[in-house]
XYZ file of C-alpha atoms in Angstrom:
150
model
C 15.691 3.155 -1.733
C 14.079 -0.404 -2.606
C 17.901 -1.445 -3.692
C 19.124 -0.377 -0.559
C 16.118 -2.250 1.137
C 17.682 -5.837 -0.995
C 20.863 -5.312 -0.249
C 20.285 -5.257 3.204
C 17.882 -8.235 2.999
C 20.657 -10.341 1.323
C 24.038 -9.409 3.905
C 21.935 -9.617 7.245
C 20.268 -12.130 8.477
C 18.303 -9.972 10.996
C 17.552 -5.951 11.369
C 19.541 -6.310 14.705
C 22.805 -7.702 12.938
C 22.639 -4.755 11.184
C 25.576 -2.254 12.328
C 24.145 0.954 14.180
C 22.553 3.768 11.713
C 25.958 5.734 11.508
C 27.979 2.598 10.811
C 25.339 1.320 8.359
C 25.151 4.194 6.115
C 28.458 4.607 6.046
C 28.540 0.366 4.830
C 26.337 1.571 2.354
C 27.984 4.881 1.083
C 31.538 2.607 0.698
C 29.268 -0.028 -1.677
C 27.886 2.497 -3.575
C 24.601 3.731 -2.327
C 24.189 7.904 -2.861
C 24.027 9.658 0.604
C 20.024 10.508 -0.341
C 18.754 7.098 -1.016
C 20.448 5.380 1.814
C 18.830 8.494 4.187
C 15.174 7.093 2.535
C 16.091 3.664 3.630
C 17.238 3.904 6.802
C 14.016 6.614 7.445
C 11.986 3.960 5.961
C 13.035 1.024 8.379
C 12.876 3.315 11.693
C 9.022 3.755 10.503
C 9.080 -0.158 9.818
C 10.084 -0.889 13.271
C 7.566 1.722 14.813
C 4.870 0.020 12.526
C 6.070 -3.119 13.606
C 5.521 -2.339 17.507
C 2.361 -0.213 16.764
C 0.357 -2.697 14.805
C -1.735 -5.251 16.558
C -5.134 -7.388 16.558
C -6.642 -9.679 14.106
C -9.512 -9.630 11.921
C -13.196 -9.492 12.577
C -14.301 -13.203 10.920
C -16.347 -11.976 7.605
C -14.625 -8.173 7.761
C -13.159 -6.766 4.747
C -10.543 -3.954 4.517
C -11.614 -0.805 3.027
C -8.628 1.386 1.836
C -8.118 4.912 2.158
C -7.936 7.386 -0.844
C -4.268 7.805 0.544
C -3.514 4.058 0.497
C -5.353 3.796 -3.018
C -3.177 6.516 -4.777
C -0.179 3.755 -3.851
C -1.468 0.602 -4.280
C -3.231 -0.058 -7.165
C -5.419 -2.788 -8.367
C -2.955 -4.830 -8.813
C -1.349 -3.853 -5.481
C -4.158 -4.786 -3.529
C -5.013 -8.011 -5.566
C -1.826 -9.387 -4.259
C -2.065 -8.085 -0.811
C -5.596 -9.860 -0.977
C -3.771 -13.337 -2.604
C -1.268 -13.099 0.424
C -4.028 -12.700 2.941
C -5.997 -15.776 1.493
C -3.652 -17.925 1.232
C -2.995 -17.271 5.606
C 0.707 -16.042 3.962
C 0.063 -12.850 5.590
C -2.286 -11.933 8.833
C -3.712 -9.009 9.082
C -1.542 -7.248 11.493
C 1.025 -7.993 8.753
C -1.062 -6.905 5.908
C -1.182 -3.493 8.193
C 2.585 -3.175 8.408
C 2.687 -3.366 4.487
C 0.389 -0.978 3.610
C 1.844 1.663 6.086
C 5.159 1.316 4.931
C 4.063 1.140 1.024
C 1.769 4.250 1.596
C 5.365 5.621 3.600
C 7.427 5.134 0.428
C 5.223 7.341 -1.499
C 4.997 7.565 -5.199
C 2.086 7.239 -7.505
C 1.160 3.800 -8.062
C 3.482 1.145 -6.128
C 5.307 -1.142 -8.891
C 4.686 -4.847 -7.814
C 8.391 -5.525 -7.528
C 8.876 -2.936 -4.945
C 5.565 -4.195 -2.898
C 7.032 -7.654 -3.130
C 10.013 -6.073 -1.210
C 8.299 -4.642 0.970
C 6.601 -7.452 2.063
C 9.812 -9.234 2.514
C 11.222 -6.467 4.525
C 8.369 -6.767 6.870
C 9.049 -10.574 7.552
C 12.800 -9.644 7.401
C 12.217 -7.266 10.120
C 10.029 -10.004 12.365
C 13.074 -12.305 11.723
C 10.579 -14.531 10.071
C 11.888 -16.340 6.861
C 8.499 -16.850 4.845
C 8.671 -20.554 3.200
C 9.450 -21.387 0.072
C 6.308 -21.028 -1.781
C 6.415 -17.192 -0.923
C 10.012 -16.560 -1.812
C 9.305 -18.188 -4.992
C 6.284 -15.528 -5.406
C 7.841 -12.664 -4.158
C 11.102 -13.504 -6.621
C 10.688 -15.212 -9.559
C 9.080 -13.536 -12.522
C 5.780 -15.174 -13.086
C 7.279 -15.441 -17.071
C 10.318 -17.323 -15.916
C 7.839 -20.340 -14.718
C 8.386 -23.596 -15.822
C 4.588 -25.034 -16.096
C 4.623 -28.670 -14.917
């Protein structure tokens, strides 16, 4: 699914220049995709765009999020050490940090790789039709090993 997810982030700009769901998957299926995980991706965006519409507010000064045992089984310590980096560094509000733990808890799975929470994130600014700067894209893609230390 998360390849699907990339591949869509990289040829469309927007989720609305995105051809309708029939057209789409079959886009996909001619590429390469199998039938199962572009189903899982497309699922996974219609629950993006409800969490997108669903999700408001902003946080209590001095709160602190307290995750579920669901959201736990997903995201790790790791997981949530980045969400937490992301939120510090006022990368990603808290309606935001919302959207990305629904739609990592949606995807399922034991423990969440960090590459595939790092796409997730994206897809949730992809699907604001926010571009995050340049100091996120570098997080969210280059391998902390490939770093040149100046």
């Amino acid at each position: 699914m998360f390849e699907v997810l990339v591949y869509l982030y990289e040829n469309y700009w927007r989720p609305d220049a995105c051809p309708e769901p029939k057209q789409l998957s079959r886009k996909l299926s001619a590429v390469g995709f199998e039938p199962e995980e572009i189903q899982d991706a497309l699922r996974w965006l219609d629950g993006l765009a409800s969490s997108a519409e669903s999700v408001t507010g902003q946080p209590v000064p001095g709160s602190m999020r307290i995750y579920t045992d669901a959201e736990r089984e997903v995201l790790d310590e790791t997981a949530v050490g980045f969400i937490a980096f992301l939120e510090s560094a006022g990368v990603l509000a808290a309606p935001l940090r919302e959207m990305v733990i629904d739609r990592a808890v949606a995807a399922g799975g034991g423990p969440m790789a960090l590459e595939d929470l790092k796409i997730i994130v994206l897809m949730v600014f992809w699907s604001l039709g926010e571009e995050p700067d340049a100091l996120v894209l570098d997080e969210l893609f280059v391998d902390p090993d490939d770093r040149i230390i100046h």
